[in-house]
Amino acid sequence: MKVLVVGANGQIGKHLVSFIKESEGLEARAMIRKEEQAPFFEKLEAETAIVDLEDDVEAIAKAAEGVDAIVFTAGSGPHTGKDKTILIDLDGAVKTIEAAKMAGVKRFIMISSFDTSREAIQAAPSSFAPYVAAKHYADEWLKDTDLDYTIIHPGALTNDEGTGQIKTHQESEIREVPREDVAKVIVASLENDTTIGKAFQVVTGDVPISEAVNALS
Amino acid sequence: MKVLVVGANGQIGKHLVSFIKESEGLEARAMIRKEEQAPFFEKLEAETAIVDLEDDVEAIAKAAEGVDAIVFTAGSGPHTGKDKTILIDLDGAVKTIEAAKMAGVKRFIMISSFDTSREAIQAAPSSFAPYVAAKHYADEWLKDTDLDYTIIHPGALTNDEGTGQIKTHQESEIREVPREDVAKVIVASLENDTTIGKAFQVVTGDVPISEAVNALS
């Protein structure tokens, strides 16, 4: 199974490509924005595709040619202007979804935010609300497709070492989760089709990742 | 027919409430953000409802109780931060659409931007692209409902006096159109059910407004 990782150069993305390399039966193609980001992925023997999420759907579809699944783990990040929130976190995600359709890729895994409900937009502090809204509309767009989607809603991301143990129940209190564990949850979701059509939250817990992902069924 | 004007205190909104007052058979309820904006509308004998578009759907639905149509002509405007583009132009519009459903209001007129296509987002200069994207997703959300919608795509807005003459054909070159004429097009659309389910561009032209709107059928 070949997987296009959109946002591969991000922190979750890098963990993900590494774990895919270690996995049985998965291969990664890293979608990155700049040529100089390529060496990290070449060392992992992953293919690379250089596309900017502000490019058009066709460019993304070309990067997706021949893959079996797409993981969207890109984000505009806290260092860009608020104008990038709608162009990357919403429109970049939607263009990737449309590219999946165009390239005939059915499997799609979205890395969302912990709570992207209508209520969460209203409750968010004003500096965070635009991001929650962007993720909300991206998730809604995906759910409205015929793709085999999984939406992962991680808790507060940390760079701590992964514990390999999580909690996935809906509407839990927000807690932390290492990016490394989120990447492992993505791999487990790619390997387990019972995650298709599901959306779930992930925080650090006491259930081994593969067991917790299996229990979603 | 009672019409909730969302964004009544904007420049198109003020013209619209005035024209509704002069019309036969239409009445306005002005949705405004602040108490001090009320006197203008009280002079026009229009009802007012004080709601902020960053409030929740329920608050907007309450303002829509008992009306027969909703016109969305609000905009974050060029003086607010980019974060308001997604919260007002997209999320405020979607909340108003959801409020229409909640309040049982079937008729909905959206004042959009001249070209909100996928291609227009890609082609827009980077300072304008977030706004085009916000309007794109708001229009898409509306088209995906069962509401009796009309989407009006005005050209470059001016404060010139209206000529009463327009052009409505699809994919015309962008040209100017006075806000006063856009407000008249809204009234003509409210009065003409053949505009239901239609989206059309409006620039200054040589066909009288009511005739041009009738010709859409």
CSV table of C-alpha atoms in Angstrom, one decimal:
chain,number,residue,atom,x,y,z
A,1,MET,CA,0.0,0.0,0.0
A,2,LYS,CA,1.6,3.3,-1.1
A,3,VAL,CA,0.7,6.3,0.9
A,4,LEU,CA,0.9,10.0,-0.1
A,5,VAL,CA,1.8,11.9,3.0
A,6,VAL,CA,0.7,15.6,2.6
A,7,GLY,CA,2.6,17.8,5.0
A,8,ALA,CA,5.4,15.2,5.2
A,9,ASN,CA,7.9,17.8,6.4
A,10,GLY,CA,5.8,18.6,9.4
A,11,GLN,CA,6.6,17.1,12.8
A,12,ILE,CA,3.9,14.4,12.6
A,13,GLY,CA,4.7,13.9,8.9
A,14,LYS,CA,8.4,13.1,9.6
A,15,HIS,CA,7.5,10.5,12.3
A,16,LEU,CA,4.9,9.1,9.9
A,17,VAL,CA,7.2,8.5,7.0
A,18,SER,CA,9.7,6.9,9.4
A,19,PHE,CA,7.1,4.5,10.8
A,20,ILE,CA,5.9,3.7,7.3
A,21,LYS,CA,9.4,2.7,6.4
A,22,GLU,CA,9.6,0.4,9.4
A,23,SER,CA,6.2,-1.1,8.7
A,24,GLU,CA,5.3,-4.3,6.7
A,25,GLY,CA,3.5,-3.6,3.5
A,26,LEU,CA,3.4,0.2,3.5
A,27,GLU,CA,5.4,2.6,1.4
A,28,ALA,CA,5.5,6.4,1.6
A,29,ARG,CA,5.5,9.2,-1.0
A,30,ALA,CA,6.3,12.4,0.8
A,31,MET,CA,4.6,15.5,-0.5
A,32,ILE,CA,6.8,18.5,0.3
A,33,ARG,CA,6.9,22.1,-0.6
A,34,LYS,CA,10.6,22.6,-1.3
A,35,GLU,CA,13.4,20.7,-3.0
A,36,GLU,CA,15.7,21.2,0.1
A,37,GLN,CA,13.3,19.2,2.2
A,38,ALA,CA,13.8,16.1,0.1
A,39,PRO,CA,17.1,14.6,1.6
A,40,PHE,CA,15.4,13.6,4.9
A,41,PHE,CA,12.9,11.5,2.9
A,42,GLU,CA,15.5,10.2,0.4
A,43,LYS,CA,17.4,8.8,3.4
A,44,LEU,CA,14.3,6.9,4.4
A,45,GLU,CA,14.0,5.7,0.8
A,46,ALA,CA,10.7,7.4,0.4
A,47,GLU,CA,9.6,8.9,-2.9
A,48,THR,CA,9.1,12.7,-2.9
A,49,ALA,CA,6.7,15.0,-4.8
A,50,ILE,CA,7.2,18.7,-4.7
A,51,VAL,CA,3.9,20.5,-4.5
A,52,ASP,CA,2.7,23.6,-2.7
A,53,LEU,CA,-0.8,23.4,-1.1
A,54,GLU,CA,-1.5,26.7,-2.7
A,55,ASP,CA,-1.1,25.1,-6.1
A,56,ASP,CA,-4.2,23.8,-7.9
A,57,VAL,CA,-6.0,20.5,-7.5
A,58,GLU,CA,-4.4,19.1,-10.7
A,59,ALA,CA,-0.9,19.5,-9.2
A,60,ILE,CA,-1.9,17.6,-6.1
A,61,ALA,CA,-3.7,15.0,-8.1
A,62,LYS,CA,-0.5,14.4,-10.1
A,63,ALA,CA,1.4,13.9,-6.8
A,64,ALA,CA,-1.3,11.3,-5.8
A,65,GLU,CA,-1.1,9.3,-9.0
A,66,GLY,CA,-0.7,5.6,-8.3
A,67,VAL,CA,-1.0,5.8,-4.5
A,68,ASP,CA,-3.5,3.8,-2.5
A,69,ALA,CA,-4.1,6.2,0.4
A,70,ILE,CA,-3.6,9.9,1.2
A,71,VAL,CA,-2.8,11.2,4.7
A,72,PHE,CA,-3.4,15.0,5.2
A,73,THR,CA,-1.3,16.2,8.0
A,74,ALA,CA,-0.3,19.6,6.8
A,75,GLY,CA,-1.0,22.8,8.7
A,76,SER,CA,-0.3,26.4,8.2
A,77,GLY,CA,1.3,26.5,11.7
A,78,PRO,CA,1.5,29.3,14.2
A,79,HIS,CA,4.2,31.3,12.3
A,80,THR,CA,2.2,32.2,9.2
A,81,GLY,CA,-0.4,34.9,8.9
A,82,LYS,CA,-4.1,34.2,9.6
A,83,ASP,CA,-4.7,34.4,5.8
A,84,LYS,CA,-3.0,31.1,5.5
A,85,THR,CA,-5.4,29.4,7.9
A,86,ILE,CA,-8.2,29.4,5.3
A,87,LEU,CA,-5.8,28.8,2.3
A,88,ILE,CA,-3.9,25.9,3.8
A,89,ASP,CA,-6.0,24.3,6.7
A,90,LEU,CA,-9.3,24.6,4.8
A,91,ASP,CA,-8.7,25.1,1.1
A,92,GLY,CA,-5.5,23.0,1.0
A,93,ALA,CA,-7.3,20.2,2.7
A,94,VAL,CA,-10.3,20.4,0.3
A,95,LYS,CA,-8.0,20.6,-2.7
A,96,THR,CA,-6.3,17.4,-1.5
A,97,ILE,CA,-9.7,15.7,-1.1
A,98,GLU,CA,-10.7,16.8,-4.6
A,99,ALA,CA,-7.3,15.5,-5.8
A,100,ALA,CA,-7.9,12.2,-4.2
A,101,LYS,CA,-11.2,11.9,-6.2
A,102,MET,CA,-9.4,13.0,-9.4
A,103,ALA,CA,-6.6,10.5,-9.0
A,104,GLY,CA,-9.0,7.7,-8.0
A,105,VAL,CA,-7.6,7.3,-4.5
A,106,LYS,CA,-10.4,6.1,-2.2
A,107,ARG,CA,-8.6,5.9,1.2
A,108,PHE,CA,-8.1,9.3,3.0
A,109,ILE,CA,-6.9,10.0,6.5
A,110,MET,CA,-7.4,13.5,7.9
A,111,ILE,CA,-5.4,14.8,10.8
A,112,SER,CA,-7.9,17.2,12.3
A,113,SER,CA,-7.9,19.2,15.6
A,114,PHE,CA,-9.2,17.8,18.9
A,115,ASP,CA,-12.7,19.3,18.7
A,116,THR,CA,-13.9,20.7,15.4
A,117,SER,CA,-17.6,20.9,16.2
A,118,ARG,CA,-19.8,23.9,15.7
A,119,GLU,CA,-19.8,24.3,19.5
A,120,ALA,CA,-16.0,24.3,19.6
A,121,ILE,CA,-15.8,27.2,17.1
A,122,GLN,CA,-18.1,29.2,19.3
A,123,ALA,CA,-16.2,28.3,22.5
A,124,ALA,CA,-12.7,28.9,21.2
A,125,PRO,CA,-10.7,32.0,22.2
A,126,SER,CA,-10.8,34.5,19.3
A,127,SER,CA,-7.2,33.8,18.3
A,128,PHE,CA,-7.9,30.1,17.9
A,129,ALA,CA,-11.4,30.2,16.5
A,130,PRO,CA,-10.3,30.7,12.8
A,131,TYR,CA,-8.2,27.6,13.0
A,132,VAL,CA,-11.1,25.5,14.5
A,133,ALA,CA,-13.4,26.9,11.9
A,134,ALA,CA,-11.0,25.9,9.0
A,135,LYS,CA,-10.6,22.4,10.4
A,136,HIS,CA,-14.4,22.2,10.9
A,137,TYR,CA,-15.2,22.9,7.3
A,138,ALA,CA,-12.4,20.6,6.0
A,139,ASP,CA,-13.8,17.8,8.1
A,140,GLU,CA,-17.4,18.5,6.9
A,141,TRP,CA,-16.2,18.5,3.3
A,142,LEU,CA,-14.5,15.1,3.7
A,143,LYS,CA,-17.5,13.6,5.4
A,144,ASP,CA,-19.7,14.7,2.5
A,145,THR,CA,-17.6,12.6,0.0
A,146,ASP,CA,-17.7,8.9,-0.9
A,147,LEU,CA,-14.1,8.5,0.1
A,148,ASP,CA,-13.1,5.8,2.6
A,149,TYR,CA,-12.2,8.4,5.2
A,150,THR,CA,-10.9,8.4,8.8
A,151,ILE,CA,-10.7,11.6,10.8
A,152,ILE,CA,-8.2,11.6,13.7
A,153,HIS,CA,-8.7,14.3,16.3
A,154,PRO,CA,-5.6,14.5,18.4
A,155,GLY,CA,-5.3,16.2,21.8
A,156,ALA,CA,-2.7,18.8,22.6
A,157,LEU,CA,0.4,17.8,20.6
A,158,THR,CA,3.7,17.5,22.3
A,159,ASN,CA,7.2,16.4,21.2
A,160,ASP,CA,7.5,14.0,24.1
A,161,GLU,CA,8.5,10.4,23.3
A,162,GLY,CA,5.5,8.3,22.5
A,163,THR,CA,4.1,6.0,25.1
A,164,GLY,CA,2.3,3.8,22.6
A,165,GLN,CA,-0.7,3.9,24.8
A,166,ILE,CA,-3.8,6.0,24.0
A,167,LYS,CA,-7.4,6.6,24.7
A,168,THR,CA,-9.8,7.1,21.8
A,169,HIS,CA,-13.2,7.8,23.3
A,170,GLN,CA,-15.4,10.5,21.9
A,171,GLU,CA,-15.7,13.8,23.8
A,172,SER,CA,-13.0,13.1,26.3
A,173,GLU,CA,-11.4,16.1,28.1
A,174,ILE,CA,-8.5,17.5,26.1
A,175,ARG,CA,-5.2,16.0,27.2
A,176,GLU,CA,-1.8,15.8,25.7
A,177,VAL,CA,-0.6,13.3,23.1
A,178,PRO,CA,2.9,13.0,21.6
A,179,ARG,CA,3.2,13.6,17.9
A,180,GLU,CA,5.0,10.3,17.7
A,181,ASP,CA,1.9,8.5,19.0
A,182,VAL,CA,-0.3,10.3,16.6
A,183,ALA,CA,1.9,9.1,13.7
A,184,LYS,CA,1.6,5.5,15.1
A,185,VAL,CA,-2.2,5.9,15.2
A,186,ILE,CA,-2.2,6.9,11.5
A,187,VAL,CA,-0.2,3.8,10.6
A,188,ALA,CA,-2.6,1.6,12.7
A,189,SER,CA,-5.6,3.3,10.9
A,190,LEU,CA,-4.0,2.6,7.5
A,191,GLU,CA,-3.6,-1.1,8.5
A,192,ASN,CA,-7.1,-1.4,9.9
A,193,ASP,CA,-10.1,-0.9,7.6
A,194,THR,CA,-12.5,-0.8,10.5
A,195,THR,CA,-11.4,2.8,10.9
A,196,ILE,CA,-13.1,3.7,7.6
A,197,GLY,CA,-16.0,6.1,8.1
A,198,LYS,CA,-14.9,6.9,11.6
A,199,ALA,CA,-13.8,10.0,13.4
A,200,PHE,CA,-12.2,9.7,16.8
A,201,GLN,CA,-10.1,11.6,19.4
A,202,VAL,CA,-6.7,10.5,20.5
A,203,VAL,CA,-5.0,11.4,23.8
A,204,THR,CA,-2.5,9.6,25.9
A,205,GLY,CA,-4.1,6.7,27.7
A,206,ASP,CA,-3.5,3.2,28.9
A,207,VAL,CA,-4.5,1.1,25.9
A,208,PRO,CA,-1.9,-0.1,23.3
A,209,ILE,CA,-2.5,1.8,20.0
A,210,SER,CA,-3.4,-1.2,17.8
A,211,GLU,CA,-5.8,-2.5,20.4
A,212,ALA,CA,-7.4,0.9,20.9
A,213,VAL,CA,-7.8,1.3,17.1
A,214,ASN,CA,-9.2,-2.2,16.7
A,215,ALA,CA,-11.7,-1.4,19.5
A,216,LEU,CA,-13.2,1.4,17.4
A,217,SER,CA,-15.0,-1.1,15.2
B,1,MET,CA,-43.2,39.4,2.9
B,2,LYS,CA,-40.9,40.1,5.9
B,3,VAL,CA,-37.2,40.1,5.1
B,4,LEU,CA,-34.3,39.8,7.6
B,5,VAL,CA,-31.4,41.8,6.3
B,6,VAL,CA,-28.2,40.4,7.8
B,7,GLY,CA,-25.5,43.1,7.5
B,8,ALA,CA,-28.1,45.8,7.4
B,9,ASN,CA,-25.7,48.5,8.6
B,10,GLY,CA,-23.4,47.9,5.6
B,11,GLN,CA,-23.6,50.1,2.6
B,12,ILE,CA,-25.7,47.7,0.5
B,13,GLY,CA,-27.7,46.9,3.6
B,14,LYS,CA,-28.8,50.5,4.2
B,15,HIS,CA,-29.8,50.9,0.5
B,16,LEU,CA,-31.7,47.7,0.7
B,17,VAL,CA,-33.7,48.6,3.8
B,18,SER,CA,-34.6,51.9,2.2
B,19,PHE,CA,-35.8,50.3,-1.0
B,20,ILE,CA,-37.8,47.7,1.0
B,21,LYS,CA,-39.5,50.5,2.8
B,22,GLU,CA,-40.5,52.0,-0.6
B,23,SER,CA,-41.6,48.7,-2.1
B,24,GLU,CA,-45.1,47.2,-2.2
B,25,GLY,CA,-45.5,44.2,0.0
B,26,LEU,CA,-42.0,44.0,1.5
B,27,GLU,CA,-41.1,44.7,5.1
B,28,ALA,CA,-37.6,44.7,6.6
B,29,ARG,CA,-36.1,43.6,9.9
B,30,ALA,CA,-32.6,44.9,10.2
B,31,MET,CA,-30.1,42.6,11.9
B,32,ILE,CA,-27.4,44.9,13.3
B,33,ARG,CA,-24.5,44.4,15.7
B,34,LYS,CA,-24.9,47.4,18.0
B,35,GLU,CA,-27.7,49.3,19.6
B,36,GLU,CA,-26.3,52.6,18.3
B,37,GLN,CA,-26.9,51.5,14.7
B,38,ALA,CA,-30.6,51.2,15.4
B,39,PRO,CA,-31.8,54.9,14.8
B,40,PHE,CA,-31.2,54.8,11.0
B,41,PHE,CA,-33.5,51.8,10.7
B,42,GLU,CA,-36.1,53.1,13.2
B,43,LYS,CA,-36.5,56.2,11.0
B,44,LEU,CA,-37.3,53.8,8.1
B,45,GLU,CA,-39.8,52.1,10.4
B,46,ALA,CA,-37.9,48.8,10.1
B,47,GLU,CA,-37.7,46.4,13.0
B,48,THR,CA,-34.2,45.8,14.4
B,49,ALA,CA,-32.6,42.7,15.9
B,50,ILE,CA,-29.2,43.1,17.6
B,51,VAL,CA,-27.0,40.0,16.9
B,52,ASP,CA,-23.3,39.6,16.3
B,53,LEU,CA,-22.4,37.2,13.5
B,54,GLU,CA,-19.9,35.7,15.9
B,55,ASP,CA,-22.8,34.7,18.2
B,56,ASP,CA,-24.2,31.2,17.8
B,57,VAL,CA,-26.8,29.8,15.3
B,58,GLU,CA,-29.6,30.0,17.9
B,59,ALA,CA,-29.1,33.8,18.3
B,60,ILE,CA,-29.4,34.3,14.6
B,61,ALA,CA,-32.4,31.9,14.4
B,62,LYS,CA,-34.1,34.0,17.0
B,63,ALA,CA,-33.6,37.1,14.9
B,64,ALA,CA,-35.1,35.2,12.0
B,65,GLU,CA,-38.3,34.1,13.7
B,66,GLY,CA,-41.4,35.0,11.7
B,67,VAL,CA,-39.6,36.3,8.6
B,68,ASP,CA,-40.2,34.9,5.1
B,69,ALA,CA,-36.8,35.6,3.6
B,70,ILE,CA,-33.2,36.2,4.7
B,71,VAL,CA,-30.7,38.4,2.8
B,72,PHE,CA,-27.0,37.9,3.7
B,73,THR,CA,-25.1,41.0,2.8
B,74,ALA,CA,-22.7,41.1,5.7
B,75,GLY,CA,-19.0,41.2,5.2
B,76,SER,CA,-16.0,41.5,7.5
B,77,GLY,CA,-14.7,44.4,5.4
B,78,PRO,CA,-11.2,45.6,4.6
B,79,HIS,CA,-10.6,47.1,8.1
B,80,THR,CA,-10.7,43.9,10.2
B,81,GLY,CA,-8.0,41.3,10.5
B,82,LYS,CA,-7.7,38.3,8.2
B,83,ASP,CA,-9.0,36.2,11.1
B,84,LYS,CA,-12.5,37.7,10.6
B,85,THR,CA,-12.6,36.6,7.0
B,86,ILE,CA,-13.3,33.0,8.0
B,87,LEU,CA,-15.3,33.9,11.1
B,88,ILE,CA,-17.7,36.4,9.3
B,89,ASP,CA,-17.6,35.8,5.5
B,90,LEU,CA,-17.6,32.0,5.8
B,91,ASP,CA,-18.8,31.0,9.3
B,92,GLY,CA,-21.2,33.9,9.8
B,93,ALA,CA,-22.8,33.1,6.4
B,94,VAL,CA,-23.0,29.4,7.2
B,95,LYS,CA,-24.5,30.1,10.7
B,96,THR,CA,-27.1,32.3,9.0
B,97,ILE,CA,-27.9,29.5,6.6
B,98,GLU,CA,-28.3,27.1,9.5
B,99,ALA,CA,-30.4,29.7,11.3
B,100,ALA,CA,-32.7,29.9,8.3
B,101,LYS,CA,-33.3,26.1,8.5
B,102,MET,CA,-33.8,26.3,12.2
B,103,ALA,CA,-36.3,29.1,12.0
B,104,GLY,CA,-38.1,27.5,9.0
B,105,VAL,CA,-37.2,30.3,6.6
B,106,LYS,CA,-37.0,28.8,3.1
B,107,ARG,CA,-36.0,31.9,1.0
B,108,PHE,CA,-32.4,32.9,1.2
B,109,ILE,CA,-30.5,35.5,-0.9
B,110,MET,CA,-26.7,35.5,-0.6
B,111,ILE,CA,-24.6,38.5,-1.7
B,112,SER,CA,-21.5,36.8,-2.8
B,113,SER,CA,-18.4,38.1,-4.6
B,114,PHE,CA,-18.0,38.4,-8.4
B,115,ASP,CA,-16.3,35.1,-9.0
B,116,THR,CA,-16.1,32.5,-6.3
B,117,SER,CA,-15.1,29.6,-8.4
B,118,ARG,CA,-12.3,27.2,-7.5
B,119,GLU,CA,-10.4,28.8,-10.4
B,120,ALA,CA,-10.9,32.3,-9.0
B,121,ILE,CA,-9.4,31.3,-5.6
B,122,GLN,CA,-6.3,30.1,-7.5
B,123,ALA,CA,-6.1,33.2,-9.7
B,124,ALA,CA,-6.6,35.8,-6.9
B,125,PRO,CA,-3.7,37.9,-5.6
B,126,SER,CA,-2.6,36.5,-2.2
B,127,SER,CA,-4.2,39.3,-0.3
B,128,PHE,CA,-7.6,38.7,-1.8
B,129,ALA,CA,-7.5,34.9,-2.1
B,130,PRO,CA,-8.7,34.2,1.6
B,131,TYR,CA,-11.8,36.3,1.0
B,132,VAL,CA,-12.6,34.5,-2.3
B,133,ALA,CA,-12.1,31.2,-0.6
B,134,ALA,CA,-14.4,32.2,2.3
B,135,LYS,CA,-17.2,33.3,-0.2
B,136,HIS,CA,-16.6,30.1,-2.2
B,137,TYR,CA,-17.3,27.8,0.7
B,138,ALA,CA,-20.3,29.9,1.9
B,139,ASP,CA,-21.8,29.6,-1.6
B,140,GLU,CA,-21.1,25.9,-1.7
B,141,TRP,CA,-22.7,25.4,1.7
B,142,LEU,CA,-25.8,27.2,0.5
B,143,LYS,CA,-26.1,25.3,-2.8
B,144,ASP,CA,-26.0,22.1,-0.8
B,145,THR,CA,-29.1,22.9,1.2
B,146,ASP,CA,-32.8,22.6,0.3
B,147,LEU,CA,-33.3,26.3,0.8
B,148,ASP,CA,-34.9,28.4,-2.0
B,149,TYR,CA,-31.6,30.3,-2.6
B,150,THR,CA,-30.4,33.0,-5.0
B,151,ILE,CA,-26.7,33.9,-5.2
B,152,ILE,CA,-25.9,37.3,-6.5
B,153,HIS,CA,-22.3,37.9,-7.7
B,154,PRO,CA,-21.8,41.6,-8.0
B,155,GLY,CA,-19.0,43.3,-9.9
B,156,ALA,CA,-16.6,45.9,-8.3
B,157,LEU,CA,-18.8,47.8,-5.9
B,158,THR,CA,-18.9,51.6,-6.1
B,159,ASN,CA,-20.8,54.3,-4.3
B,160,ASP,CA,-21.9,55.9,-7.6
B,161,GLU,CA,-25.6,56.6,-8.0
B,162,GLY,CA,-27.4,53.6,-9.4
B,163,THR,CA,-28.3,53.6,-13.1
B,164,GLY,CA,-31.0,51.0,-12.7
B,165,GLN,CA,-29.5,49.2,-15.7
B,166,ILE,CA,-27.5,46.0,-15.5
B,167,LYS,CA,-26.1,43.0,-17.2
B,168,THR,CA,-26.4,39.6,-15.6
B,169,HIS,CA,-24.8,37.1,-17.9
B,170,GLN,CA,-22.5,34.5,-16.5
B,171,GLU,CA,-18.7,34.9,-16.7
B,172,SER,CA,-18.7,38.4,-18.0
B,173,GLU,CA,-15.6,40.5,-17.5
B,174,ILE,CA,-15.6,42.1,-14.1
B,175,ARG,CA,-16.9,45.7,-14.3
B,176,GLU,CA,-18.3,48.1,-11.8
B,177,VAL,CA,-21.7,48.2,-10.3
B,178,PRO,CA,-23.1,50.7,-7.8
B,179,ARG,CA,-24.1,49.3,-4.4
B,180,GLU,CA,-27.5,51.1,-4.9
B,181,ASP,CA,-28.1,48.9,-8.0
B,182,VAL,CA,-27.1,45.7,-6.2
B,183,ALA,CA,-29.7,46.6,-3.5
B,184,LYS,CA,-32.3,47.0,-6.3
B,185,VAL,CA,-31.4,43.6,-7.7
B,186,ILE,CA,-31.9,42.1,-4.3
B,187,VAL,CA,-35.4,43.6,-4.1
B,188,ALA,CA,-36.2,42.4,-7.7
B,189,SER,CA,-35.0,38.9,-6.8
B,190,LEU,CA,-37.2,38.9,-3.6
B,191,GLU,CA,-40.1,39.8,-5.9
B,192,ASN,CA,-39.4,37.3,-8.6
B,193,ASP,CA,-39.4,33.6,-7.7
B,194,THR,CA,-37.8,32.6,-11.0
B,195,THR,CA,-34.5,33.6,-9.3
B,196,ILE,CA,-34.8,30.6,-7.0
B,197,GLY,CA,-32.0,28.2,-7.4
B,198,LYS,CA,-30.0,30.6,-9.5
B,199,ALA,CA,-26.6,32.3,-9.2
B,200,PHE,CA,-25.8,35.2,-11.4
B,201,GLN,CA,-23.3,38.0,-11.9
B,202,VAL,CA,-24.4,41.7,-11.8
B,203,VAL,CA,-22.5,44.6,-13.5
B,204,THR,CA,-23.6,47.9,-14.9
B,205,GLY,CA,-25.3,47.3,-18.3
B,206,ASP,CA,-28.1,48.4,-20.5
B,207,VAL,CA,-31.1,46.4,-19.4
B,208,PRO,CA,-33.5,47.7,-16.7
B,209,ILE,CA,-33.1,45.7,-13.5
B,210,SER,CA,-36.5,44.1,-13.3
B,211,GLU,CA,-36.3,43.1,-17.0
B,212,ALA,CA,-32.8,41.6,-16.5
B,213,VAL,CA,-33.9,39.7,-13.5
B,214,ASN,CA,-37.0,38.3,-15.3
B,215,ALA,CA,-34.8,37.2,-18.2
B,216,LEU,CA,-32.9,34.9,-15.8
B,217,SER,CA,-35.8,32.4,-16.0
